PDB file of C-alpha atoms and ligand atoms in Angstrom:
ATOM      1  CA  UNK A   1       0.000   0.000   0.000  1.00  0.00           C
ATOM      2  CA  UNK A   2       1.475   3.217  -0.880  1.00  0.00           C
ATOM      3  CA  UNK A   3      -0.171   6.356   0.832  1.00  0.00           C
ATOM      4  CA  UNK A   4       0.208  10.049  -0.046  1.00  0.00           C
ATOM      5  CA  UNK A   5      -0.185  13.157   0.823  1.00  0.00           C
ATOM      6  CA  UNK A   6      -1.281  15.819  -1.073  1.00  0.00           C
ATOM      7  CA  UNK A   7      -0.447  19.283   0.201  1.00  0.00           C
ATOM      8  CA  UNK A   8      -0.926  22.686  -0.873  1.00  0.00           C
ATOM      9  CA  UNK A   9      -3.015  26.618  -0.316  1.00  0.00           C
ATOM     10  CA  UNK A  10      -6.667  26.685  -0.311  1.00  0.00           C
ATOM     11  CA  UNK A  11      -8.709  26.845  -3.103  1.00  0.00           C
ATOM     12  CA  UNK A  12      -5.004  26.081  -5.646  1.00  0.00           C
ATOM     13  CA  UNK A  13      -6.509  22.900  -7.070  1.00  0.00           C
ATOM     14  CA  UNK A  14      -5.698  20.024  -4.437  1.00  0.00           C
ATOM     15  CA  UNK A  15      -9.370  18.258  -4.135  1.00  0.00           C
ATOM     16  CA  UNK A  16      -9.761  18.491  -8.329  1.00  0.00           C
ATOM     17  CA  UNK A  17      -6.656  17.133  -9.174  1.00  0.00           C
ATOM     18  CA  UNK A  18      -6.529  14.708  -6.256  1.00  0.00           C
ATOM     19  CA  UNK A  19     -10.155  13.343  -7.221  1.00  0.00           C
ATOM     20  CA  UNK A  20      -9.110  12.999 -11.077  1.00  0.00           C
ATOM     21  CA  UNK A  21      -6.137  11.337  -9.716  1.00  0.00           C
ATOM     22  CA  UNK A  22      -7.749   9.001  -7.573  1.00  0.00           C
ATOM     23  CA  UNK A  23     -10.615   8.021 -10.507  1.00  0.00           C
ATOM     24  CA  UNK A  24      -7.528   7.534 -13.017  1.00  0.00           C
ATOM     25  CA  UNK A  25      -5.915   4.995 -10.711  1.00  0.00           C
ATOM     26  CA  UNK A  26      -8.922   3.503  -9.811  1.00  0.00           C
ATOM     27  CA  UNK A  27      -9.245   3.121 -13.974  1.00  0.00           C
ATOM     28  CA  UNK A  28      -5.886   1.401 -13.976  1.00  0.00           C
ATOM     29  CA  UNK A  29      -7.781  -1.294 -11.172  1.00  0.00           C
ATOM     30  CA  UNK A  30      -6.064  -0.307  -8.582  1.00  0.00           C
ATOM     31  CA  UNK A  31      -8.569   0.137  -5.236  1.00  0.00           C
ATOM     32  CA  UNK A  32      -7.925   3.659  -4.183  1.00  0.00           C
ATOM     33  CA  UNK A  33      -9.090   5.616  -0.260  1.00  0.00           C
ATOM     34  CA  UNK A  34      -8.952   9.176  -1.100  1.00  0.00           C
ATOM     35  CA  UNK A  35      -9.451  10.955   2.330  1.00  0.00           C
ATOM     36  CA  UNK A  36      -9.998  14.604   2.496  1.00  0.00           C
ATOM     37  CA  UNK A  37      -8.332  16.388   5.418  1.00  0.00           C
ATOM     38  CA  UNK A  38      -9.611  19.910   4.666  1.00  0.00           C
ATOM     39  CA  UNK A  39     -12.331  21.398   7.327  1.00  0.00           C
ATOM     40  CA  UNK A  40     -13.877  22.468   3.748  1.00  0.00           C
ATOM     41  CA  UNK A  41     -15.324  18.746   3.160  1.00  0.00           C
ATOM     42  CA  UNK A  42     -15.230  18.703  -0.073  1.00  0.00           C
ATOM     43  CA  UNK A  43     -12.581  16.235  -1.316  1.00  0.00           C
ATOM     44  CA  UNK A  44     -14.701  13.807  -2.950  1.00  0.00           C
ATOM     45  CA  UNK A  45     -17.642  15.770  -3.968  1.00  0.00           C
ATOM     46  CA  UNK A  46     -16.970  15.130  -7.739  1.00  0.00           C
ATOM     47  CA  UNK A  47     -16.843  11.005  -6.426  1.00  0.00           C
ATOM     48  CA  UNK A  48     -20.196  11.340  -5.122  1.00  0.00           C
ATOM     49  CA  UNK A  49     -22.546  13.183  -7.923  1.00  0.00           C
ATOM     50  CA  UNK A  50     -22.029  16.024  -5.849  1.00  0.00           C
ATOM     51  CA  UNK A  51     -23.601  14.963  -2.804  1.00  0.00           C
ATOM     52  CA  UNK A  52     -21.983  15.907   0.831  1.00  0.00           C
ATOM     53  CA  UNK A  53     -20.914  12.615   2.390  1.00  0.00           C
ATOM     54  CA  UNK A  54     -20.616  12.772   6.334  1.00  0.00           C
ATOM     55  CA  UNK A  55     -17.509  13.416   7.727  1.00  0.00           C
ATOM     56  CA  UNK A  56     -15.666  11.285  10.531  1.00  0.00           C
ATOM     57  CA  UNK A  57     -16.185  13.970  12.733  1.00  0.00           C
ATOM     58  CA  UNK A  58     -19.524  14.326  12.652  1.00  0.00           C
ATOM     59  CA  UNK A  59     -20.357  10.333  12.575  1.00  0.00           C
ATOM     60  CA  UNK A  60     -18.153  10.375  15.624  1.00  0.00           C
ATOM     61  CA  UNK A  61     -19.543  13.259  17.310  1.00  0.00           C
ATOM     62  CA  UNK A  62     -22.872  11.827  16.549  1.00  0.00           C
ATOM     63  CA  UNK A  63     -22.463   7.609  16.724  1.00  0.00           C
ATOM     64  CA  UNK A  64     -19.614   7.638  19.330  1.00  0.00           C
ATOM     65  CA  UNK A  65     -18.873   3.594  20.048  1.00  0.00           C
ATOM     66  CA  UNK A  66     -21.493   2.755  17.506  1.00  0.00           C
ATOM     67  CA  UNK A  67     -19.912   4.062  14.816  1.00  0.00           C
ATOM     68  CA  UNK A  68     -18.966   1.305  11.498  1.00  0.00           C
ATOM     69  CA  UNK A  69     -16.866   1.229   9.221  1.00  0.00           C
ATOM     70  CA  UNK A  70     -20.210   1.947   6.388  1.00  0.00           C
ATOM     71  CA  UNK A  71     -20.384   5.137   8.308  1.00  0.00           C
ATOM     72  CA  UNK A  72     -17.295   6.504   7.419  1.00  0.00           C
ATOM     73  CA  UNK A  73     -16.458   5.310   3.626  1.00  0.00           C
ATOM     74  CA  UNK A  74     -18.748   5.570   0.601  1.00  0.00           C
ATOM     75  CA  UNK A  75     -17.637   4.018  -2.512  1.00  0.00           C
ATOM     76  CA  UNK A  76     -17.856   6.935  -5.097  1.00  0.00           C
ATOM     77  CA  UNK A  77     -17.547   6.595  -9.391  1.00  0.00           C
ATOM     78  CA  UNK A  78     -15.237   4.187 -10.415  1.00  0.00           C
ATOM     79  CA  UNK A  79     -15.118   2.755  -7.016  1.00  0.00           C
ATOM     80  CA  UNK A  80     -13.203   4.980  -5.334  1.00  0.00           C
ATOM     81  CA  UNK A  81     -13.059   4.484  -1.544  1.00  0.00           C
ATOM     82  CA  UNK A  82     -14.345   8.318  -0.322  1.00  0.00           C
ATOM     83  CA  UNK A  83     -14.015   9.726   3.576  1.00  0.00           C
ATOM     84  CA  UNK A  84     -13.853  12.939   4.674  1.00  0.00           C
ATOM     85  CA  UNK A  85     -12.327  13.834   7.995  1.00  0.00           C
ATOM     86  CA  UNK A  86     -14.442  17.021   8.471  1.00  0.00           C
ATOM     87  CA  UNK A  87     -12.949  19.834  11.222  1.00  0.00           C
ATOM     88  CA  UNK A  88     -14.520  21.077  14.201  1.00  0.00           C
ATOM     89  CA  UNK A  89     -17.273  23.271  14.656  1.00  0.00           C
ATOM     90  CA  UNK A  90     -16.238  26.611  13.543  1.00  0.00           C
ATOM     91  CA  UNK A  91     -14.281  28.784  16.391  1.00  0.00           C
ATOM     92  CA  UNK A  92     -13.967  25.860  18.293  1.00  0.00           C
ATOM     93  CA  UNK A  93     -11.249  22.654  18.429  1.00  0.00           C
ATOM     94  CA  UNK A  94      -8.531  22.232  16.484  1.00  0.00           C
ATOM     95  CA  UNK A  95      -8.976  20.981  13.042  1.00  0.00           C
ATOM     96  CA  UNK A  96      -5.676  19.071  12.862  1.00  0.00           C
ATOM     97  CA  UNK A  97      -6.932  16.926  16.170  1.00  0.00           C
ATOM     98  CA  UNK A  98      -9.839  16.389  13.970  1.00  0.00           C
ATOM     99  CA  UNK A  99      -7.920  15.131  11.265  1.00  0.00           C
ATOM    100  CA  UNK A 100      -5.820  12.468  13.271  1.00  0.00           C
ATOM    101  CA  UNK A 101      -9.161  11.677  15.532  1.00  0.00           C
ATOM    102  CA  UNK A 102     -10.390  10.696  12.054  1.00  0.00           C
ATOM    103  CA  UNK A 103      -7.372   9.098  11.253  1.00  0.00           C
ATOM    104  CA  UNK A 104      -7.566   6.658  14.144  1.00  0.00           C
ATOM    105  CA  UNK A 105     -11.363   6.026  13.971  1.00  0.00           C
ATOM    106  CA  UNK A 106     -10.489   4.821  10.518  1.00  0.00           C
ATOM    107  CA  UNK A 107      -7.200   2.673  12.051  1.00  0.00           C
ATOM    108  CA  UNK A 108      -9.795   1.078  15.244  1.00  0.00           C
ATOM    109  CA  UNK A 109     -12.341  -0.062  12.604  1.00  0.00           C
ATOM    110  CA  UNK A 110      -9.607  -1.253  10.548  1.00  0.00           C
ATOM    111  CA  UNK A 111     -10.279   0.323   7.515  1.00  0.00           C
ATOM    112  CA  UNK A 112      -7.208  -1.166   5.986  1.00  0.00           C
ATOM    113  CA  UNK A 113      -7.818  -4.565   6.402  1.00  0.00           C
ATOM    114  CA  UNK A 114     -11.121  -4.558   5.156  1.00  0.00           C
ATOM    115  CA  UNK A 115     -10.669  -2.328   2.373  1.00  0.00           C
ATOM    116  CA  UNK A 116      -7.081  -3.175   1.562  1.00  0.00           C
ATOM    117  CA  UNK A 117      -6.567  -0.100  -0.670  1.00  0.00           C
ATOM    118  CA  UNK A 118      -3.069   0.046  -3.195  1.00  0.00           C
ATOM    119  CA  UNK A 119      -3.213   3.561  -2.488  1.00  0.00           C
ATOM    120  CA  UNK A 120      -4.697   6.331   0.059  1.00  0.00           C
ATOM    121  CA  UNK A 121      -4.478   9.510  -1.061  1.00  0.00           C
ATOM    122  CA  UNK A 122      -4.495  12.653   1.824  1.00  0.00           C
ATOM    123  CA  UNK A 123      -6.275  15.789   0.338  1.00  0.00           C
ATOM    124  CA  UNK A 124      -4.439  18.188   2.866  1.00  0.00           C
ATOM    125  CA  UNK A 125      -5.360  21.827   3.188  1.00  0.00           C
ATOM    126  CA  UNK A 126      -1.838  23.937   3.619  1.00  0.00           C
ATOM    127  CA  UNK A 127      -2.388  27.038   4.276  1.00  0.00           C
ATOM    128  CA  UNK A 128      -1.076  26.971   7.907  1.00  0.00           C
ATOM    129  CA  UNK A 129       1.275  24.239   8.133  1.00  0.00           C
ATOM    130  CA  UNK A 130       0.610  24.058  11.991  1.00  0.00           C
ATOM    131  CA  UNK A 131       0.916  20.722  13.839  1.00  0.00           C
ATOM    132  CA  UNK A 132      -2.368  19.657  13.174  1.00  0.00           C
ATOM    133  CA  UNK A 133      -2.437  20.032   9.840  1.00  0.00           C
ATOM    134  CA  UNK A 134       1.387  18.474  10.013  1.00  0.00           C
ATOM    135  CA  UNK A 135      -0.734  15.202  11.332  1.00  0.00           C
ATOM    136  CA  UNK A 136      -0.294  13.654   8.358  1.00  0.00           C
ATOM    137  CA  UNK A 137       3.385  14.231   7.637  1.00  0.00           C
ATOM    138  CA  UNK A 138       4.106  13.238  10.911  1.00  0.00           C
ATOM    139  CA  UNK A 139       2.402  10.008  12.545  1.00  0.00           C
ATOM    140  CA  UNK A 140       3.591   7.947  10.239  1.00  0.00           C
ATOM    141  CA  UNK A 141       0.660   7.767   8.165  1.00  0.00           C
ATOM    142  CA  UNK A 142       1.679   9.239   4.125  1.00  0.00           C
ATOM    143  CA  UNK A 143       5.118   7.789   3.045  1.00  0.00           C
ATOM    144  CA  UNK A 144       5.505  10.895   0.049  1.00  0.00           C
ATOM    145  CA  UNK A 145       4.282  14.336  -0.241  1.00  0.00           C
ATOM    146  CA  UNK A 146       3.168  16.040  -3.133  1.00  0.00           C
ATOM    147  CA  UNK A 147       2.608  19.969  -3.324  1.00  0.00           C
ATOM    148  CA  UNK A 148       0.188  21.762  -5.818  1.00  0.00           C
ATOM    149  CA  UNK A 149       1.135  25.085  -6.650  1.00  0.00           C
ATOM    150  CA  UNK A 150       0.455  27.508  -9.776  1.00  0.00           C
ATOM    151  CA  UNK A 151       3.014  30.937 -10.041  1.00  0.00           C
ATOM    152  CA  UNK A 152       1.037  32.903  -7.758  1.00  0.00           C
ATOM    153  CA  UNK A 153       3.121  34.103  -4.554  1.00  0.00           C
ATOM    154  CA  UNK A 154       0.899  32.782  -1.888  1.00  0.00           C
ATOM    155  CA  UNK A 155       0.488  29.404  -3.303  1.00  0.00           C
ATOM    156  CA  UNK A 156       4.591  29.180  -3.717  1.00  0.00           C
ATOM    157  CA  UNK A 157       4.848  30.410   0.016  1.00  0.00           C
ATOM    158  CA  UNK A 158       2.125  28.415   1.519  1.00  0.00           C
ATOM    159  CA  UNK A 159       4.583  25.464  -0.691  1.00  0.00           C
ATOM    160  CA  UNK A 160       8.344  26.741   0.741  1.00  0.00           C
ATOM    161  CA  UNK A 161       6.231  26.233   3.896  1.00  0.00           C
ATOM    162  CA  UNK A 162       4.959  22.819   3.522  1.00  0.00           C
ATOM    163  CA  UNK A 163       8.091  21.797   2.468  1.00  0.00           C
ATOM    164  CA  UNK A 164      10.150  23.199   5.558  1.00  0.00           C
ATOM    165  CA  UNK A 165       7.371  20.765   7.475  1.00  0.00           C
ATOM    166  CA  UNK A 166       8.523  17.799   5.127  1.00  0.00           C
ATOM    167  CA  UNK A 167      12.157  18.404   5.974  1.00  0.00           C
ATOM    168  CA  UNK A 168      11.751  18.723   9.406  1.00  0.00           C
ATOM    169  CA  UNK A 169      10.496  15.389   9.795  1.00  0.00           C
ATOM    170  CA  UNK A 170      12.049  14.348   7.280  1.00  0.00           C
ATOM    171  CA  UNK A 171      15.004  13.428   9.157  1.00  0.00           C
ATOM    172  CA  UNK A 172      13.195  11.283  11.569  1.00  0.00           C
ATOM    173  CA  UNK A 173      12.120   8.985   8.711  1.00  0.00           C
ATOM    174  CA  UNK A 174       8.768  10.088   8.297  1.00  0.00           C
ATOM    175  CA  UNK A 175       7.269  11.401   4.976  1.00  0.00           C
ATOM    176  CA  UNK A 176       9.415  12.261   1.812  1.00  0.00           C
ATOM    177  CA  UNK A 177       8.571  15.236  -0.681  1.00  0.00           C
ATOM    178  CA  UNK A 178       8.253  14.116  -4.293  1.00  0.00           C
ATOM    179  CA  UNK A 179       8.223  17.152  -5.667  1.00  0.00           C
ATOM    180  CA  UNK A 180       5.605  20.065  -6.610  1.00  0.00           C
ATOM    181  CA  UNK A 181       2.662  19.346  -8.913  1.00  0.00           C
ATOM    182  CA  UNK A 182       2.159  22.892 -10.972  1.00  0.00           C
ATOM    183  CA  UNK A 183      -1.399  23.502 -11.511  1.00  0.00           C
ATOM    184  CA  UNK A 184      -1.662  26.569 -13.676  1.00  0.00           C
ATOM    185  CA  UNK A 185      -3.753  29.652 -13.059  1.00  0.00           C
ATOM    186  CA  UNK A 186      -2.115  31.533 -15.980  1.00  0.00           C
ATOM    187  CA  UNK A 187       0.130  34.038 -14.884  1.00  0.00           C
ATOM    188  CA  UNK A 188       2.996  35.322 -17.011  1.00  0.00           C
ATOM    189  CA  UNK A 189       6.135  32.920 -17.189  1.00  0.00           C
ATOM    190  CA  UNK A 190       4.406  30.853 -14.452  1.00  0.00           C
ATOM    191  CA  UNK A 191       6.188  27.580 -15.558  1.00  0.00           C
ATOM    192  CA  UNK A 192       9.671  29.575 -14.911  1.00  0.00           C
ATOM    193  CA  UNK A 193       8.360  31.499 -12.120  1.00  0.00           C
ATOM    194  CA  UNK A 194       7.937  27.815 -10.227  1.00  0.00           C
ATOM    195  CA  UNK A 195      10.839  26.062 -11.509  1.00  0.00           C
ATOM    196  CA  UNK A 196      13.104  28.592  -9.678  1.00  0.00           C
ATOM    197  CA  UNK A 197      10.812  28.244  -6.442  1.00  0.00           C
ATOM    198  CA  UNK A 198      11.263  23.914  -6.924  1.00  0.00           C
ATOM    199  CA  UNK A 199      15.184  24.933  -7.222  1.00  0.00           C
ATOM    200  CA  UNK A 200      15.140  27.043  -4.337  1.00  0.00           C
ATOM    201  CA  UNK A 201      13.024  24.191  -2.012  1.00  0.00           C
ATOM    202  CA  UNK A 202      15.300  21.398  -3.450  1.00  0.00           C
ATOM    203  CA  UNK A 203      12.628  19.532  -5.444  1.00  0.00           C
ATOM    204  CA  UNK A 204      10.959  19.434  -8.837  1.00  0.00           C
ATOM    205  CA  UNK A 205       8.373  20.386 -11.005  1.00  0.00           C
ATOM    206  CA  UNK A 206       6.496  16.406 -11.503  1.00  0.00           C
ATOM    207  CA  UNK A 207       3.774  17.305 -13.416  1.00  0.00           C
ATOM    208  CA  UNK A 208       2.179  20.604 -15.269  1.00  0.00           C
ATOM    209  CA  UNK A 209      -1.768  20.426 -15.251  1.00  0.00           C
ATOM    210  CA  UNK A 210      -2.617  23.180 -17.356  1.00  0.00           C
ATOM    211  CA  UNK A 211      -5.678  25.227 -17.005  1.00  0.00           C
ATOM    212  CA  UNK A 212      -8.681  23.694 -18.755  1.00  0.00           C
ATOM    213  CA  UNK A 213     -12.356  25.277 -18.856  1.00  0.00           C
ATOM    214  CA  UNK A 214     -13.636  21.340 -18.710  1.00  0.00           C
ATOM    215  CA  UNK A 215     -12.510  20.981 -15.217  1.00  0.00           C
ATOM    216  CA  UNK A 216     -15.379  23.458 -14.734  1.00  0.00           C
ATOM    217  CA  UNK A 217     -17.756  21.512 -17.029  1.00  0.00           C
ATOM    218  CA  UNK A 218     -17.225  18.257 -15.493  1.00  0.00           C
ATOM    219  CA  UNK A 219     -17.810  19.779 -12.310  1.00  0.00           C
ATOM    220  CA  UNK A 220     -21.245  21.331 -13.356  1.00  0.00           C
ATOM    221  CA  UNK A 221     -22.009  17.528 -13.638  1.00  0.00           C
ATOM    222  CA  UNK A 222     -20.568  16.797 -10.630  1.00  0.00           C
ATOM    223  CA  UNK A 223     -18.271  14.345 -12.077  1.00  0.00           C
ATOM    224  CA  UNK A 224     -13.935  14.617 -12.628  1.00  0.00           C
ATOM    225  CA  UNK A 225     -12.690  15.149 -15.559  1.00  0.00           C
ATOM    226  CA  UNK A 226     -11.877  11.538 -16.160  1.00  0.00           C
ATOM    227  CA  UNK A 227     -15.381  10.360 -16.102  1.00  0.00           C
ATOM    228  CA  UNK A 228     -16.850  13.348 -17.736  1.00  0.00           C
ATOM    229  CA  UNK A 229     -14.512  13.727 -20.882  1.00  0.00           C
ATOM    230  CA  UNK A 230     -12.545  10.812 -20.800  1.00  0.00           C
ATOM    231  CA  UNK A 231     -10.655  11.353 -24.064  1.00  0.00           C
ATOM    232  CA  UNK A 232      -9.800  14.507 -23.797  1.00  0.00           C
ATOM    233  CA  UNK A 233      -6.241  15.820 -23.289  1.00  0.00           C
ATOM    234  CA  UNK A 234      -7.105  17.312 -19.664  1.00  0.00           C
ATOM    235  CA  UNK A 235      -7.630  13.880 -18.467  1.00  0.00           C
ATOM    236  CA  UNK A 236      -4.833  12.347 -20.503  1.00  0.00           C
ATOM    237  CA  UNK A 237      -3.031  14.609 -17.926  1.00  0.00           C
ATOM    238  CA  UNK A 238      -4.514  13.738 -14.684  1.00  0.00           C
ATOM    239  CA  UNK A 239      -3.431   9.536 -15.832  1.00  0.00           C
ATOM    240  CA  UNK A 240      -0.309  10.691 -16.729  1.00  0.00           C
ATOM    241  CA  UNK A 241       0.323  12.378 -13.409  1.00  0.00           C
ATOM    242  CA  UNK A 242      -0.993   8.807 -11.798  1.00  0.00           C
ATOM    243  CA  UNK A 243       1.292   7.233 -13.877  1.00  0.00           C
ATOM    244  CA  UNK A 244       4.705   9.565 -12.624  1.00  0.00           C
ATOM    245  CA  UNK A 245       3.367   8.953  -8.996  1.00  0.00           C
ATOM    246  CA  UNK A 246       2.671   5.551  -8.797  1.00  0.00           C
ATOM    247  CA  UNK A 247       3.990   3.507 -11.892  1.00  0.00           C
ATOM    248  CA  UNK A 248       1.852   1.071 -11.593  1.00  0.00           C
ATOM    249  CA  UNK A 249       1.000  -1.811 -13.845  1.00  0.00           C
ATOM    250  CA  UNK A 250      -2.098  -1.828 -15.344  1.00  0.00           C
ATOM    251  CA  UNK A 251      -3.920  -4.781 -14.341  1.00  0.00           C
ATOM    252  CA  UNK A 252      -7.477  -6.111 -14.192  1.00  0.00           C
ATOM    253  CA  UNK A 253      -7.505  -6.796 -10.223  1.00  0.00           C
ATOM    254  CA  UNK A 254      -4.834  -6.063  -7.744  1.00  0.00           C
ATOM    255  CA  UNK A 255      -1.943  -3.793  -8.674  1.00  0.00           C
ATOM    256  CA  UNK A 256       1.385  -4.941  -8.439  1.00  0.00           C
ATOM    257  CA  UNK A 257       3.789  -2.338  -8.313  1.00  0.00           C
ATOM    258  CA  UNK A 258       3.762   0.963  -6.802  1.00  0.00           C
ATOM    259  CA  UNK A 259       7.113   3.366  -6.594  1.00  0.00           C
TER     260      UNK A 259
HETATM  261  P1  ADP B 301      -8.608  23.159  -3.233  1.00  0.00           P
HETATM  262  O1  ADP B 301      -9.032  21.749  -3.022  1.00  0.00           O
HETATM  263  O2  ADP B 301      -7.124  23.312  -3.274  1.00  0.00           O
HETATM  264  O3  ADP B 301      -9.229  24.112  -2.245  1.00  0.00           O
HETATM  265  P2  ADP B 301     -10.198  22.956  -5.645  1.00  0.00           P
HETATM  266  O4  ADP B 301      -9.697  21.684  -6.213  1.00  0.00           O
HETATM  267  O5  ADP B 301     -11.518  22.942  -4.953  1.00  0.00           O
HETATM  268  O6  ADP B 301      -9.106  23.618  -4.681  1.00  0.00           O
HETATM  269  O7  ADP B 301     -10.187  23.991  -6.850  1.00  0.00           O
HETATM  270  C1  ADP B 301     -10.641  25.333  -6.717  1.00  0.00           C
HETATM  271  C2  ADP B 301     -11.265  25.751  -8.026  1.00  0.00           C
HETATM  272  O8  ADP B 301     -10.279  25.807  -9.048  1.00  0.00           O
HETATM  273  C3  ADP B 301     -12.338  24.769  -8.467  1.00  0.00           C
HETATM  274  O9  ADP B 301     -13.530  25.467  -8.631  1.00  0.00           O
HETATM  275  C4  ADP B 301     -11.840  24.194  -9.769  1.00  0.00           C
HETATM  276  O10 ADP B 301     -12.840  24.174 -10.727  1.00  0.00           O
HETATM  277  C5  ADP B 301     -10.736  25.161 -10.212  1.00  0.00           C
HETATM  278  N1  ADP B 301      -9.615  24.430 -10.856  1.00  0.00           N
HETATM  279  C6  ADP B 301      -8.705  23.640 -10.260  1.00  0.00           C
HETATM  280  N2  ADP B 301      -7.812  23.159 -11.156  1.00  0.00           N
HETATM  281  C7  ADP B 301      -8.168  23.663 -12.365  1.00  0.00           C
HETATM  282  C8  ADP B 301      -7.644  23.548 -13.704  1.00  0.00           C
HETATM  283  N3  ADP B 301      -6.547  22.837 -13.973  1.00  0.00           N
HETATM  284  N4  ADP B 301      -8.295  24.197 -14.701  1.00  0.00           N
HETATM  285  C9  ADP B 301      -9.404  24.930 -14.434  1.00  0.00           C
HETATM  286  N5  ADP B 301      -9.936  25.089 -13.211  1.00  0.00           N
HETATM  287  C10 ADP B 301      -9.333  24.480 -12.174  1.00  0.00           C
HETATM  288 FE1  SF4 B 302      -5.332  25.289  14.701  1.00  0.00          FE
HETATM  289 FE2  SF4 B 302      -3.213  23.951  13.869  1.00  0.00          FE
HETATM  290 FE3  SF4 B 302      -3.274  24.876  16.343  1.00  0.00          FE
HETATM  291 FE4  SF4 B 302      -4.860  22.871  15.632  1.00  0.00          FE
HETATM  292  S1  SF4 B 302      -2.625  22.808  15.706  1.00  0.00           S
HETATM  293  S2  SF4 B 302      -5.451  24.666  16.844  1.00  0.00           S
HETATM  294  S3  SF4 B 302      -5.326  23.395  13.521  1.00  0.00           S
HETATM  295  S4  SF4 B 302      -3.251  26.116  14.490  1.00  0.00           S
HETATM  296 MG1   MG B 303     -10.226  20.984  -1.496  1.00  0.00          MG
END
């Protein structure tokens, strides 16, 4: 099983291009758990024909002891595995102790064991790469880390942030960054304007997604981009991103390799 986290600034891309993501791997057969760990709760929306799912938190919050495993993860389009971790109630708590109270619901109920993903993919808000929000990084629970940025300042900030996090416990032999995934807004020399940012961090550009009108589309449907216009060269993109993250063999049932 090879788990990852997604990283980057709110509202820069990191639910669309993790759902396409998790709907192209779950093309190639591979079972995929994409959890969102964004107070927003909107990971998987485009999984789920646009409907809300409910989030750990609030299952928790509401079902205590009696909460199941049915509760928590809804199989979404093209069978992805969807959960949303959900934050606290605005003002109060702390939405990273949300995230790893979700985290270890899903671990008592043994999500892994019955599921028995290939691949768990984090959708991790970054704006404020705080200790909560670090939860991921840090209990042992992605093994990579993946930031989305476009050219615009704050996203390449909220990224040098992220990661400074990565490094930090990088060391102790917890997460690794793979590099920065540039998801473009349009922005003069933006491919230039990031390469020197991925030079300055120590990493590298993986992937360019550029900026595509059909993302919208597809989401007026409520679907990704891979279901909605399968052939087009937006979602050629998205698999071709799986394929630099994952390499994984395309195969009918289990997959065998992931990198
Ligand atoms: P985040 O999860 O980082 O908060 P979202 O994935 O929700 O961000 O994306 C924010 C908005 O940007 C969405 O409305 C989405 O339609 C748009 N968007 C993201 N990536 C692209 C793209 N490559 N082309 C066009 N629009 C995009
Ligand atoms: Fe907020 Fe992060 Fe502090 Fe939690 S750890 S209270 S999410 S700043
Ligand atoms: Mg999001």
């Amino acid at each position: 099983m090879e788990r990852i986290a997604i990283y980057g600034k709110g509202g820069i891309g990191k639910s669309t291009t993790v759902s396409n993501l998790s709907a192209a791997l779950a093309q190639k057969g591979l079972t995929v758990m994409q959890i969102g760990c964004d107070p927003k709760s909107d990971s998987t929306i485009n999984l789920t024909g646009g409907k809300r799912i409910p989030t750990v938190l609030e299952v928790i919050r509401d079902k205590d002891k009696a909460t199941r495993l049915s509760d928590l993860v809804f199989t979404g389009s093209g069978g992805v595995l969807c959960v949303e971790a959900g934050g606290p109630k605005p003002g109060i708590g702390c939405a990273g102790r949300g995230i790893i109270a979700a985290f270890e619901k899903l671990a008592e109920l043994k999500a892994d064991d019955v599921y028995k993903p290939d691949v768990v993919i984090y959708d991790v808000l970054g704006d404020v790469v705080c200790g909560g929000f670090a939860m991921p990084i840090r209990n042992g629970y992605a093994d990579s880390v993946c930031i989305v940025t476009s050219g615009e300042s704050m996203s390449l900030y909220a990224a040098d942030n992220i990661a400074a996090a990565v490094r930090s416990f990088g060391s102790r032999g917890y997460a690794s960054l793979k590099g920065l995934i540039l998801n473009k807004k349009g922005i003069v020399n933006e491919a230039a304007i990031v390469a020197q940012s991925a030079r300055e961090i120590d990493t590298a550009i993986l992937h360019t997604i550029e900026r595509d009108p059909l993302v919208q589309q597809a989401e007026a449907l409520h679907q990704t981009v891979i279901e909605a216009f399968p052939e087009s060269p937006q979602a050629r993109s998205y698999a071709a991103l799986a394929d630099k993250l994952f390499n994984c063999e395309k195969t009918a049932g289990r997959a065998a390799a992931c990198v």
